Tab-separated table of C-alpha atoms and ligand atoms in Angstrom:
chain	number	residue	atom	x	y	z
P	1	MET	CA	-18.546	29.567	-12.115
P	2	GLU	CA	-16.482	32.403	-13.594
P	3	ASN	CA	-12.781	32.992	-13.280
P	4	ALA	CA	-10.196	35.223	-14.871
P	5	PHE	CA	-10.330	33.023	-17.984
P	6	GLY	CA	-14.155	33.046	-18.207
P	7	PRO	CA	-16.892	30.585	-17.257
P	8	LEU	CA	-16.230	26.960	-16.318
P	9	PRO	CA	-18.848	24.732	-17.975
P	10	ALA	CA	-18.848	21.089	-16.808
P	11	THR	CA	-17.588	19.572	-20.030
P	12	ARG	CA	-14.401	17.843	-21.049
P	13	ILE	CA	-13.859	20.297	-23.896
P	14	ALA	CA	-14.040	23.211	-21.449
P	15	ALA	CA	-11.671	21.383	-19.083
P	16	LEU	CA	-9.072	20.892	-21.842
P	17	GLU	CA	-9.360	24.489	-23.053
P	18	HIS	CA	-9.022	25.712	-19.503
P	19	LEU	CA	-5.959	23.545	-18.976
P	20	GLN	CA	-4.321	24.818	-22.176
P	21	ARG	CA	-4.858	28.432	-21.108
P	22	PHE	CA	-3.333	27.798	-17.691
P	23	VAL	CA	-0.310	25.717	-18.758
P	24	PRO	CA	1.972	28.699	-19.579
P	25	LYS	CA	1.478	29.943	-15.999
P	26	ALA	CA	2.210	26.618	-14.269
P	27	GLY	CA	5.948	27.272	-13.882
P	28	ARG	CA	7.700	29.951	-11.868
P	29	ASP	CA	4.686	32.315	-12.061
P	30	TYR	CA	2.640	29.770	-10.145
P	31	ALA	CA	5.357	29.216	-7.540
P	32	ARG	CA	5.694	32.963	-6.975
P	33	LEU	CA	2.075	34.078	-7.041
P	34	ARG	CA	-0.110	31.106	-6.132
P	35	ASN	CA	-0.679	32.235	-2.537
P	36	TYR	CA	-2.348	35.509	-3.570
P	37	ASP	CA	-6.119	35.467	-3.267
P	38	LEU	CA	-7.345	38.394	-5.376
P	39	GLY	CA	-11.026	37.501	-5.086
P	40	PRO	CA	-13.732	36.389	-7.534
P	41	GLY	CA	-12.676	36.978	-11.132
P	42	GLY	CA	-9.081	37.470	-9.963
P	43	HIS	CA	-7.904	33.897	-9.434
P	44	ALA	CA	-5.544	34.052	-12.391
P	45	HIS	CA	-2.475	32.842	-10.444
P	46	VAL	CA	-3.956	29.424	-9.696
P	47	SER	CA	-5.403	26.931	-12.146
P	48	MET	CA	-8.996	26.551	-10.902
P	49	LEU	CA	-8.782	23.074	-12.394
P	50	SER	CA	-10.051	21.401	-9.221
P	51	PRO	CA	-13.727	21.042	-10.259
P	52	TYR	CA	-12.474	19.226	-13.376
P	53	LEU	CA	-9.849	17.144	-11.615
P	54	ARG	CA	-12.158	16.186	-8.766
P	55	HIS	CA	-14.588	14.606	-11.249
P	56	ARG	CA	-11.822	13.539	-13.619
P	57	LEU	CA	-13.245	15.344	-16.590
P	58	VAL	CA	-9.527	15.738	-17.029
P	59	THR	CA	-7.158	13.409	-15.182
P	60	GLU	CA	-4.143	14.188	-13.029
P	61	GLU	CA	-1.996	12.369	-15.573
P	62	GLU	CA	-3.278	14.549	-18.443
P	63	VAL	CA	-2.632	17.707	-16.432
P	64	LEU	CA	0.898	16.586	-15.548
P	65	ARG	CA	1.614	15.643	-19.201
P	66	SER	CA	0.459	19.034	-20.483
P	67	VAL	CA	2.467	20.923	-17.884
P	68	LEU	CA	5.624	18.893	-18.457
P	69	ALA	CA	5.333	19.345	-22.232
P	70	ARG	CA	5.814	23.071	-21.595
P	71	HIS	CA	7.963	23.269	-18.431
P	72	THR	CA	10.793	21.308	-16.884
P	73	ALA	CA	10.007	19.256	-13.774
P	74	ALA	CA	12.122	21.702	-11.757
P	75	GLY	CA	10.385	24.754	-13.235
P	76	ALA	CA	6.903	23.389	-12.484
P	77	GLU	CA	7.905	21.642	-9.258
P	78	LYS	CA	5.443	23.501	-7.046
P	79	PHE	CA	2.455	22.956	-9.344
P	80	ILE	CA	3.310	19.265	-9.789
P	81	GLN	CA	3.502	18.861	-6.017
P	82	GLU	CA	0.089	20.446	-5.576
P	83	VAL	CA	-1.463	18.028	-8.080
P	84	PHE	CA	0.097	15.168	-6.088
P	85	TRP	CA	-1.420	16.525	-2.852
P	86	ARG	CA	-4.783	15.376	-4.240
P	87	SER	CA	-3.373	11.889	-4.876
P	88	TYR	CA	-1.736	11.815	-1.457
P	89	TRP	CA	-4.946	12.695	0.398
P	90	LYS	CA	-6.951	10.167	-1.621
P	91	GLY	CA	-4.462	7.406	-0.881
P	92	TRP	CA	-4.232	8.364	2.792
P	93	LEU	CA	-8.011	8.189	3.281
P	94	GLU	CA	-8.391	5.064	1.164
P	95	MET	CA	-6.113	3.211	3.551
P	96	ARG	CA	-7.971	4.640	6.577
P	97	PRO	CA	-11.680	4.876	5.638
P	98	GLU	CA	-12.668	5.011	9.344
P	99	VAL	CA	-11.570	8.653	9.277
P	100	TRP	CA	-14.395	9.413	6.813
P	101	ALA	CA	-16.860	7.404	8.948
P	102	ASP	CA	-15.711	9.257	12.080
P	103	TYR	CA	-16.198	12.580	10.292
P	104	GLN	CA	-19.741	11.593	9.310
P	105	ALA	CA	-20.530	10.503	12.901
P	106	GLY	CA	-19.032	13.741	14.274
P	107	LEU	CA	-21.087	15.753	11.797
P	108	HIS	CA	-24.340	14.053	12.814
P	109	ALA	CA	-23.537	14.684	16.487
P	110	ALA	CA	-22.804	18.360	15.771
P	111	ILE	CA	-26.020	18.791	13.761
P	112	ASN	CA	-27.932	17.230	16.670
P	113	ARG	CA	-26.297	19.693	19.070
P	114	THR	CA	-27.556	22.614	16.957
P	115	LYS	CA	-31.105	21.398	17.571
P	116	SER	CA	-30.875	21.861	21.342
P	117	GLU	CA	-28.165	24.600	21.668
P	118	SER	CA	-29.600	27.837	20.319
P	119	GLY	CA	-26.299	29.775	20.695
P	120	LEU	CA	-24.472	27.195	18.592
P	121	ARG	CA	-27.302	27.119	16.052
P	122	GLN	CA	-27.207	30.908	15.650
P	123	CYS	CA	-23.407	31.081	15.323
P	124	TRP	CA	-23.431	28.225	12.756
P	125	SER	CA	-26.209	29.918	10.774
P	126	ASP	CA	-24.380	33.284	10.815
P	127	ALA	CA	-21.176	31.617	9.621
P	128	CYS	CA	-22.963	29.768	6.791
P	129	HIS	CA	-24.744	32.950	5.637
P	130	GLY	CA	-21.684	35.188	5.913
P	131	GLN	CA	-23.196	37.278	8.704
P	132	THR	CA	-20.648	37.004	11.507
P	133	GLY	CA	-19.463	40.614	11.284
P	134	LEU	CA	-15.935	39.407	10.408
P	135	THR	CA	-15.701	41.087	6.988
P	136	ALA	CA	-13.173	38.778	5.324
P	137	PHE	CA	-14.783	35.603	6.622
P	138	ASP	CA	-18.256	36.809	5.564
P	139	HIS	CA	-16.926	37.639	2.118
P	140	TRP	CA	-15.456	34.118	1.687
P	141	ALA	CA	-18.694	32.484	2.834
P	142	GLN	CA	-20.583	34.425	0.181
P	143	GLU	CA	-17.979	33.918	-2.506
P	144	LEU	CA	-18.172	30.204	-1.888
P	145	MET	CA	-21.969	30.113	-2.037
P	146	GLN	CA	-22.124	32.262	-5.177
P	147	THR	CA	-19.261	30.742	-7.194
P	148	GLY	CA	-18.652	27.222	-5.813
P	149	TYR	CA	-14.934	27.993	-5.458
P	150	LEU	CA	-12.505	29.364	-2.866
P	151	HIS	CA	-8.782	29.955	-3.264
P	152	ASN	CA	-6.628	27.548	-1.218
P	153	HIS	CA	-5.373	30.320	1.062
P	154	ALA	CA	-8.966	31.457	1.714
P	155	ARG	CA	-9.912	27.845	2.548
P	156	LEU	CA	-7.136	27.778	5.143
P	157	TRP	CA	-8.039	31.174	6.645
P	158	PHE	CA	-11.757	30.340	6.623
P	159	ALA	CA	-11.313	26.952	8.296
P	160	SER	CA	-8.958	28.427	10.905
P	161	ILE	CA	-11.365	31.264	11.801
P	162	TRP	CA	-14.263	28.771	11.902
P	163	ILE	CA	-12.445	26.542	14.368
P	164	PHE	CA	-10.340	28.900	16.507
P	165	THR	CA	-12.162	32.265	16.407
P	166	LEU	CA	-15.801	31.204	16.095
P	167	LYS	CA	-15.111	27.949	17.974
P	168	LEU	CA	-17.591	26.027	15.858
P	169	PRO	CA	-17.294	22.240	15.432
P	170	TRP	CA	-14.905	21.602	12.512
P	171	GLU	CA	-17.250	18.994	11.026
P	172	LEU	CA	-19.935	21.643	10.445
P	173	GLY	CA	-17.390	23.726	8.508
P	174	ALA	CA	-16.204	20.776	6.438
P	175	ASP	CA	-19.863	20.060	5.658
P	176	PHE	CA	-20.478	23.693	4.638
P	177	PHE	CA	-17.619	23.316	2.147
P	178	LEU	CA	-18.914	19.997	0.808
P	179	ARG	CA	-22.360	21.494	0.241
P	180	HIS	CA	-20.969	24.385	-1.807
P	181	LEU	CA	-17.588	23.576	-3.363
P	182	LEU	CA	-17.769	22.420	-6.980
P	183	ASP	CA	-14.633	20.404	-6.179
P	184	GLY	CA	-16.066	19.131	-2.862
P	185	ASP	CA	-14.141	15.965	-2.208
P	186	PRO	CA	-14.176	13.589	0.809
P	187	ALA	CA	-10.395	13.165	0.977
P	188	SER	CA	-9.066	16.700	0.242
P	189	ASN	CA	-11.802	18.373	2.265
P	190	THR	CA	-11.925	16.182	5.356
P	191	LEU	CA	-8.172	15.931	5.639
P	192	GLY	CA	-7.708	19.630	4.837
P	193	TRP	CA	-9.992	20.576	7.710
P	194	ARG	CA	-8.364	18.027	10.005
P	195	TRP	CA	-4.959	19.473	9.122
P	196	VAL	CA	-6.053	23.020	10.074
P	197	ALA	CA	-7.552	21.676	13.345
P	198	GLY	CA	-4.372	19.852	14.353
P	199	LEU	CA	-5.951	16.400	14.021
P	200	GLN	CA	-4.082	15.309	10.901
P	201	THR	CA	-0.493	16.202	11.730
P	202	LYS	CA	-0.866	15.742	15.459
P	203	GLY	CA	-0.511	19.010	17.334
P	204	LYS	CA	0.267	21.117	14.225
P	205	THR	CA	-2.481	23.667	13.547
P	206	TYR	CA	-2.992	26.533	11.134
P	207	LEU	CA	-3.574	29.986	12.612
P	208	ALA	CA	-5.079	32.666	10.312
P	209	ARG	CA	-3.024	35.814	10.957
P	210	PRO	CA	-4.291	39.317	10.089
P	211	ASP	CA	-0.956	40.385	8.528
P	212	ASN	CA	-0.821	37.283	6.360
P	213	ILE	CA	-4.418	37.837	5.184
P	214	ALA	CA	-3.715	41.511	4.448
P	215	GLN	CA	-0.541	40.690	2.490
P	216	PHE	CA	-1.988	37.882	0.369
P	217	THR	CA	-5.292	39.614	-0.365
P	218	GLU	CA	-3.354	42.739	-1.390
P	219	ARG	CA	-5.003	44.579	1.507
P	220	ARG	CA	-8.558	43.867	0.361
P	221	PHE	CA	-8.950	42.690	3.959
P	222	GLN	CA	-7.243	43.822	7.167
P	223	PRO	CA	-9.111	41.767	9.732
P	224	SER	CA	-9.254	42.328	13.480
P	225	GLY	CA	-10.750	40.238	16.254
P	226	LEU	CA	-9.219	36.936	15.135
P	227	ALA	CA	-8.003	34.295	17.554
P	228	THR	CA	-4.339	34.684	18.435
P	229	HIS	CA	-3.808	31.027	19.424
P	230	ALA	CA	-4.730	27.823	17.671
P	231	PRO	CA	-4.628	25.024	20.247
P	232	ALA	CA	-4.894	21.647	18.533
P	233	LEU	CA	-8.198	19.815	18.869
P	234	SER	CA	-7.954	16.399	20.441
P	235	GLY	CA	-8.974	13.247	18.604
P	236	PRO	CA	-8.186	9.555	18.385
P	237	ASP	CA	-4.921	8.246	16.970
P	238	HIS	CA	-4.886	7.492	13.255
P	239	PRO	CA	-6.456	4.081	12.588
P	240	PRO	CA	-4.227	1.291	11.282
P	241	ARG	CA	-3.858	1.170	7.506
P	242	ARG	CA	-5.970	-1.318	5.556
P	243	PRO	CA	-4.558	-2.878	2.393
P	244	LEU	CA	-5.544	-1.335	-0.919
P	245	PRO	CA	-7.464	-3.491	-3.417
P	246	GLY	CA	-5.376	-5.364	-5.991
P	247	PRO	CA	-5.878	-5.377	-9.761
P	248	SER	CA	-9.245	-6.557	-11.064
P	249	THR	CA	-10.337	-7.759	-14.479
P	250	TRP	CA	-13.574	-9.002	-16.023
P	251	PRO	CA	-14.675	-11.772	-18.413
P	252	LYS	CA	-14.780	-10.362	-21.954
P	253	ASP	CA	-17.538	-12.674	-23.208
P	254	LYS	CA	-20.408	-11.394	-21.005
P	255	ARG	CA	-22.863	-8.622	-21.869
P	256	THR	CA	-21.329	-5.629	-20.168
P	257	GLY	CA	-22.481	-2.158	-19.156
P	258	LEU	CA	-20.238	0.810	-18.395
P	259	LEU	CA	-21.195	2.832	-15.326
P	260	LEU	CA	-19.793	6.328	-14.784
P	261	HIS	CA	-19.775	8.121	-11.442
P	262	GLU	CA	-18.657	11.470	-10.117
P	263	ASP	CA	-15.178	10.349	-9.038
P	264	ASP	CA	-13.937	9.337	-12.480
P	265	LEU	CA	-15.434	10.506	-15.764
P	266	SER	CA	-12.469	9.387	-17.875
P	267	PRO	CA	-13.063	5.680	-18.473
P	268	GLY	CA	-10.600	5.483	-21.415
P	269	PHE	CA	-8.332	3.197	-19.365
P	270	LEU	CA	-11.127	0.618	-19.260
P	271	PHE	CA	-11.482	0.667	-23.062
P	272	ASP	CA	-7.689	0.307	-23.328
P	273	ALA	CA	-8.055	-2.833	-21.205
P	274	GLY	CA	-10.606	-4.301	-23.653
P	275	LEU	CA	-13.940	-2.979	-22.374
P	276	SER	CA	-16.690	-3.347	-24.974
P	277	PRO	CA	-19.979	-2.273	-23.368
P	278	VAL	CA	-23.449	-2.454	-24.877
P	279	SER	CA	-24.685	0.506	-22.838
P	280	VAL	CA	-23.359	3.370	-20.695
P	281	ALA	CA	-25.114	5.024	-17.714
P	282	GLY	CA	-24.213	7.416	-14.911
P	283	LEU	CA	-24.709	7.274	-11.149
P	284	GLN	CA	-25.100	10.686	-9.515
P	285	THR	CA	-24.365	10.764	-5.766
P	286	SER	CA	-23.496	14.425	-5.219
P	287	ALA	CA	-26.654	14.882	-3.090
P	288	HIS	CA	-25.049	12.529	-0.558
P	289	ARG	CA	-21.965	14.695	0.010
P	290	SER	CA	-23.919	16.042	3.002
P	291	PRO	CA	-26.927	15.025	5.094
P	292	LEU	CA	-28.149	18.610	4.450
P	293	ALA	CA	-29.105	20.157	1.106
P	294	VAL	CA	-26.226	20.259	-1.373
P	295	SER	CA	-26.232	23.495	-3.434
P	296	ASP	CA	-27.870	23.683	-6.863
P	297	LEU	CA	-24.523	24.798	-8.313
P	298	VAL	CA	-22.821	21.604	-7.138
P	299	GLN	CA	-25.705	19.376	-8.201
P	300	GLY	CA	-25.891	21.061	-11.613
P	301	PHE	CA	-22.123	20.887	-12.236
P	302	THR	CA	-21.997	17.204	-11.351
P	303	ARG	CA	-25.052	16.331	-13.434
P	304	ASP	CA	-23.706	18.227	-16.451
P	305	ALA	CA	-20.325	16.523	-16.032
P	306	LEU	CA	-21.938	13.070	-15.902
P	307	ASN	CA	-24.116	13.814	-18.932
P	308	ASP	CA	-21.116	15.127	-20.849
P	309	ALA	CA	-19.125	11.968	-20.109
P	310	ALA	CA	-22.018	9.616	-20.947
P	311	GLN	CA	-22.526	11.401	-24.278
P	312	ARG	CA	-18.802	11.291	-25.061
P	313	TRP	CA	-18.554	7.553	-24.483
P	314	GLN	CA	-21.904	6.659	-26.022
P	315	SER	CA	-20.440	6.052	-29.516
P	316	ARG	CA	-18.247	3.277	-28.048
P	317	SER	CA	-20.932	1.954	-25.716
P	318	GLY	CA	-23.983	0.980	-27.776
P	319	ASN	CA	-26.612	3.158	-26.145
P	320	ASN	CA	-26.807	5.865	-23.509
P	321	GLY	CA	-28.914	4.794	-20.525
P	322	GLY	CA	-28.844	8.266	-18.936
P	323	VAL	CA	-27.846	9.581	-15.507
P	324	HIS	CA	-29.553	8.090	-12.431
P	325	ASP	CA	-29.610	9.005	-8.777
P	326	THR	CA	-31.250	5.848	-7.460
P	327	VAL	CA	-30.143	2.246	-7.333
P	328	THR	CA	-33.612	1.108	-8.401
P	329	THR	CA	-33.539	2.858	-11.766
P	330	LEU	CA	-29.965	1.662	-12.398
P	331	VAL	CA	-31.055	-1.931	-11.795
P	332	THR	CA	-33.860	-1.359	-14.317
P	333	TRP	CA	-31.241	-0.037	-16.788
P	334	ALA	CA	-29.093	-3.128	-16.229
P	335	ARG	CA	-31.984	-5.537	-16.643
P	336	SER	CA	-33.499	-3.847	-19.693
P	337	ASN	CA	-30.099	-4.129	-21.398
P	338	THR	CA	-29.789	-7.777	-20.208
P	339	LEU	CA	-26.397	-6.980	-18.693
P	340	ARG	CA	-24.481	-9.763	-16.963
P	341	GLN	CA	-21.838	-7.454	-15.565
P	342	ILE	CA	-21.175	-3.759	-15.045
P	343	VAL	CA	-17.701	-2.270	-15.103
P	344	THR	CA	-17.059	1.059	-13.414
P	345	PRO	CA	-13.866	2.929	-12.481
P	346	TYR	CA	-12.836	2.344	-8.850
P	347	ALA	CA	-14.414	4.955	-6.550
P	348	PRO	CA	-12.441	5.985	-3.476
P	349	THR	CA	-14.039	6.339	-0.028
P	350	GLY	CA	-17.056	8.646	-0.203
P	351	PRO	CA	-20.603	8.936	-1.518
P	352	ALA	CA	-19.933	7.352	-4.952
P	353	ALA	CA	-18.327	4.278	-3.358
P	354	GLU	CA	-21.243	4.056	-0.891
P	355	GLY	CA	-23.712	4.260	-3.834
P	356	LEU	CA	-21.801	1.531	-5.662
P	357	ASN	CA	-21.915	-0.700	-2.577
P	358	ASP	CA	-25.713	-0.358	-2.496
P	359	LEU	CA	-25.923	-1.021	-6.205
P	360	GLU	CA	-23.713	-4.094	-5.943
P	361	GLU	CA	-26.040	-5.577	-3.335
P	362	ALA	CA	-29.143	-4.887	-5.446
P	363	LEU	CA	-27.525	-6.309	-8.608
P	364	HIS	CA	-26.493	-9.458	-6.773
P	365	GLN	CA	-30.144	-10.487	-6.536
P	366	HIS	CA	-30.278	-10.448	-10.349
P	367	ASP	CA	-26.993	-12.266	-10.775
P	368	ILE	CA	-25.286	-9.214	-12.254
P	369	THR	CA	-21.757	-8.461	-11.038
P	370	LEU	CA	-20.173	-5.079	-10.468
P	371	ILE	CA	-16.442	-4.776	-11.193
P	372	ARG	CA	-14.406	-1.762	-10.140
P	373	PRO	CA	-10.916	-1.688	-11.675
P	374	MET	CA	-8.457	0.873	-10.372
P	375	ARG	CA	-6.438	3.015	-12.762
P	376	ASP	CA	-2.643	2.609	-12.765
P	377	TYR	CA	-2.122	6.197	-11.599
P	378	ASP	CA	-3.988	5.485	-8.342
P	379	SER	CA	-2.555	2.048	-7.735
P	380	ARG	CA	0.962	3.437	-8.128
P	381	ALA	CA	0.484	6.581	-6.013
P	382	TRP	CA	-1.853	5.612	-3.187
P	383	PRO	CA	0.345	2.983	-1.472
P	384	HIS	CA	2.928	5.720	-0.783
P	385	ALA	CA	0.503	7.699	1.398
P	386	THR	CA	1.733	5.897	4.492
P	387	HIS	CA	3.052	8.858	6.489
P	388	GLY	CA	3.212	12.619	5.852
P	389	PHE	CA	3.310	14.385	2.471
P	390	PHE	CA	7.023	15.053	2.916
P	391	ARG	CA	7.769	11.349	2.575
P	392	PHE	CA	5.183	10.924	-0.223
P	393	LYS	CA	6.666	13.701	-2.308
P	394	GLU	CA	10.017	11.957	-2.474
P	395	LYS	CA	8.254	9.380	-4.668
P	396	ILE	CA	7.080	12.004	-7.204
P	397	PRO	CA	10.043	11.510	-9.629
P	398	GLN	CA	9.417	7.759	-9.597
P	399	LEU	CA	5.667	8.268	-10.161
P	400	LEU	CA	6.343	10.621	-13.076
P	401	ALA	CA	8.853	8.169	-14.566
P	402	ALA	CA	6.240	5.397	-14.425
P	403	MET	CA	4.066	7.579	-16.694
P	404	GLY	CA	7.020	8.136	-19.030
P	405	LEU	CA	7.398	11.723	-17.826
X	1	LIG	C1	-9.881	23.346	4.536
X	1	LIG	C2	-9.600	22.905	3.112
X	1	LIG	C3	-10.574	22.228	2.393
X	1	LIG	C4	-10.337	21.817	1.089
X	1	LIG	N1	-11.319	21.135	0.385
X	1	LIG	C5	-11.064	20.681	-0.853
X	1	LIG	C6	-12.057	19.951	-1.551
X	1	LIG	O1	-13.157	19.675	-1.073
X	1	LIG	N2	-11.763	19.549	-2.815
X	1	LIG	C7	-10.565	19.819	-3.411
X	1	LIG	O2	-10.358	19.431	-4.570
X	1	LIG	N3	-9.600	20.471	-2.748
X	1	LIG	C8	-9.813	20.906	-1.486
X	1	LIG	N4	-8.836	21.603	-0.831
X	1	LIG	C9	-7.505	21.716	-1.435
X	1	LIG	C10	-7.211	22.985	-2.259
X	1	LIG	O3	-7.578	24.121	-1.543
X	1	LIG	C11	-7.930	22.957	-3.606
X	1	LIG	O4	-7.691	21.749	-4.291
X	1	LIG	C12	-7.408	24.093	-4.499
X	1	LIG	O5	-7.570	25.326	-3.849
X	1	LIG	C13	-8.175	24.090	-5.797
X	1	LIG	O6	-7.938	25.244	-6.542
X	1	LIG	P1	-7.055	25.236	-7.844
X	1	LIG	O7	-7.509	24.179	-8.781
X	1	LIG	O8	-7.094	26.632	-8.371
X	1	LIG	O9	-5.642	24.872	-7.260
X	1	LIG	P2	-4.176	25.013	-7.857
X	1	LIG	O10	-3.371	25.807	-6.880
X	1	LIG	O11	-4.182	25.477	-9.252
X	1	LIG	O12	-3.612	23.530	-7.765
X	1	LIG	C14	-3.682	22.614	-8.862
X	1	LIG	C15	-4.369	21.359	-8.431
X	1	LIG	O13	-3.622	20.717	-7.393
X	1	LIG	C16	-4.511	20.116	-6.450
X	1	LIG	N5	-4.340	20.741	-5.140
X	1	LIG	C17	-3.832	21.972	-4.875
X	1	LIG	N6	-3.758	22.186	-3.546
X	1	LIG	C18	-4.240	21.062	-2.981
X	1	LIG	C19	-4.442	20.675	-1.617
X	1	LIG	N7	-4.065	21.462	-0.593
X	1	LIG	N8	-4.967	19.463	-1.378
X	1	LIG	C20	-5.325	18.651	-2.384
X	1	LIG	N9	-5.136	18.968	-3.697
X	1	LIG	C21	-4.629	20.146	-3.977
X	1	LIG	C22	-5.913	20.344	-6.972
X	1	LIG	O14	-6.303	19.234	-7.753
X	1	LIG	C23	-5.750	21.573	-7.854
X	1	LIG	O15	-6.731	21.653	-8.859
X	1	LIG	C24	-9.062	22.051	0.494
X	1	LIG	C25	-8.094	22.741	1.222
X	1	LIG	C26	-8.358	23.156	2.514
X	1	LIG	C27	-7.286	23.915	3.278
């Protein structure tokens, strides 16, 4: 993926360099210009850090520290809030995982409909190939497929046109994003689409307006033929919140393996808590972001990111057992290293957590335990995702103070 700063390789070094180049712009420039989508190669007013943050090649805490070393909290308020949107969505979904299960069920139902409804199938295919005849929409579909990235404003416009102009099932659009976004993430994506559709903040929808698109694309696009109303979709009430897991620890005298996965490639907090593994391996689950084929760009970025992390932590982990995409080969890794336990960063609701559940069951038969400690950043932030972001954001000063910021 290229941006105004150059290519984005899936390595920690690239993530840190990219962060350093963006930091000077994270203050008032970001607040003033972040809504402008100037197209591929022109996304200089936003950070494009999301592929790195989504996989935690760089953590939210590191990004916040770098930004606050250069700007005041007031000066970088907008950027800091955006970083906390990610934490808010993750916490919200983690307390209501049924919303992810409902999305998956809705997606399967919509895919089934495309098998018998030829009009729907054609419209879906045109939208996914950027062949609807709506110039701006078609451009974004192709930008997404070619680069793995879309500006936030384009994501909003695209989702709105998908739902209210093309009248396609929202789950098919969310799935299109998850198959192509390098930052494709169960929480931010599902809840972002639900928000546009009026399912997340009940009754509040997002309507893509031609004048707004023209203004914030600097007249690259002046669309016509868009829906003029965005009636909220109907859906069930939010499920009740489930409690978040408490702190977890592990016996220090057992042979231990470190397992990395796509939701958290910064396991330093585990070493700080005394982790001393004899081997490190990676679990790749990006193919399970969708029941359909996930793009080569996404698969390649995730694999490179996992390999980079495994190589980085190898010197503190005995040996490098490689990156695996099946439970069977991971069990072989565990057994050949005579592991008694495997420690892995907590994975929030989504494909990595589902993969870890399967692994846990398979390991159980060999008397090997899987332990998933949560990092302090998540355990402090997530419990505040009880209501809307407005209430959550009041906790930001307290969350920053807890990090010493
Ligand atoms: C329909 C829809 C789908 C989306 N799907 C995803 C997704 O799959 N994965 C994903 O990471 N983000 C998703 N987003 C959120 C947002 O669009 C991206 O995080 C952001 O555009 C990433 O670009 P950036 O790093 O240049 O952002 P910047 O503007 O530079 O923001 C800095 C960081 O703040 C966080 N952030 C900013 N805006 C949001 C937001 N609205 N929600 C959550 N976090 C945010 C990201 O970590 C981002 O890297 C979606 C938004 C919408 C409207």
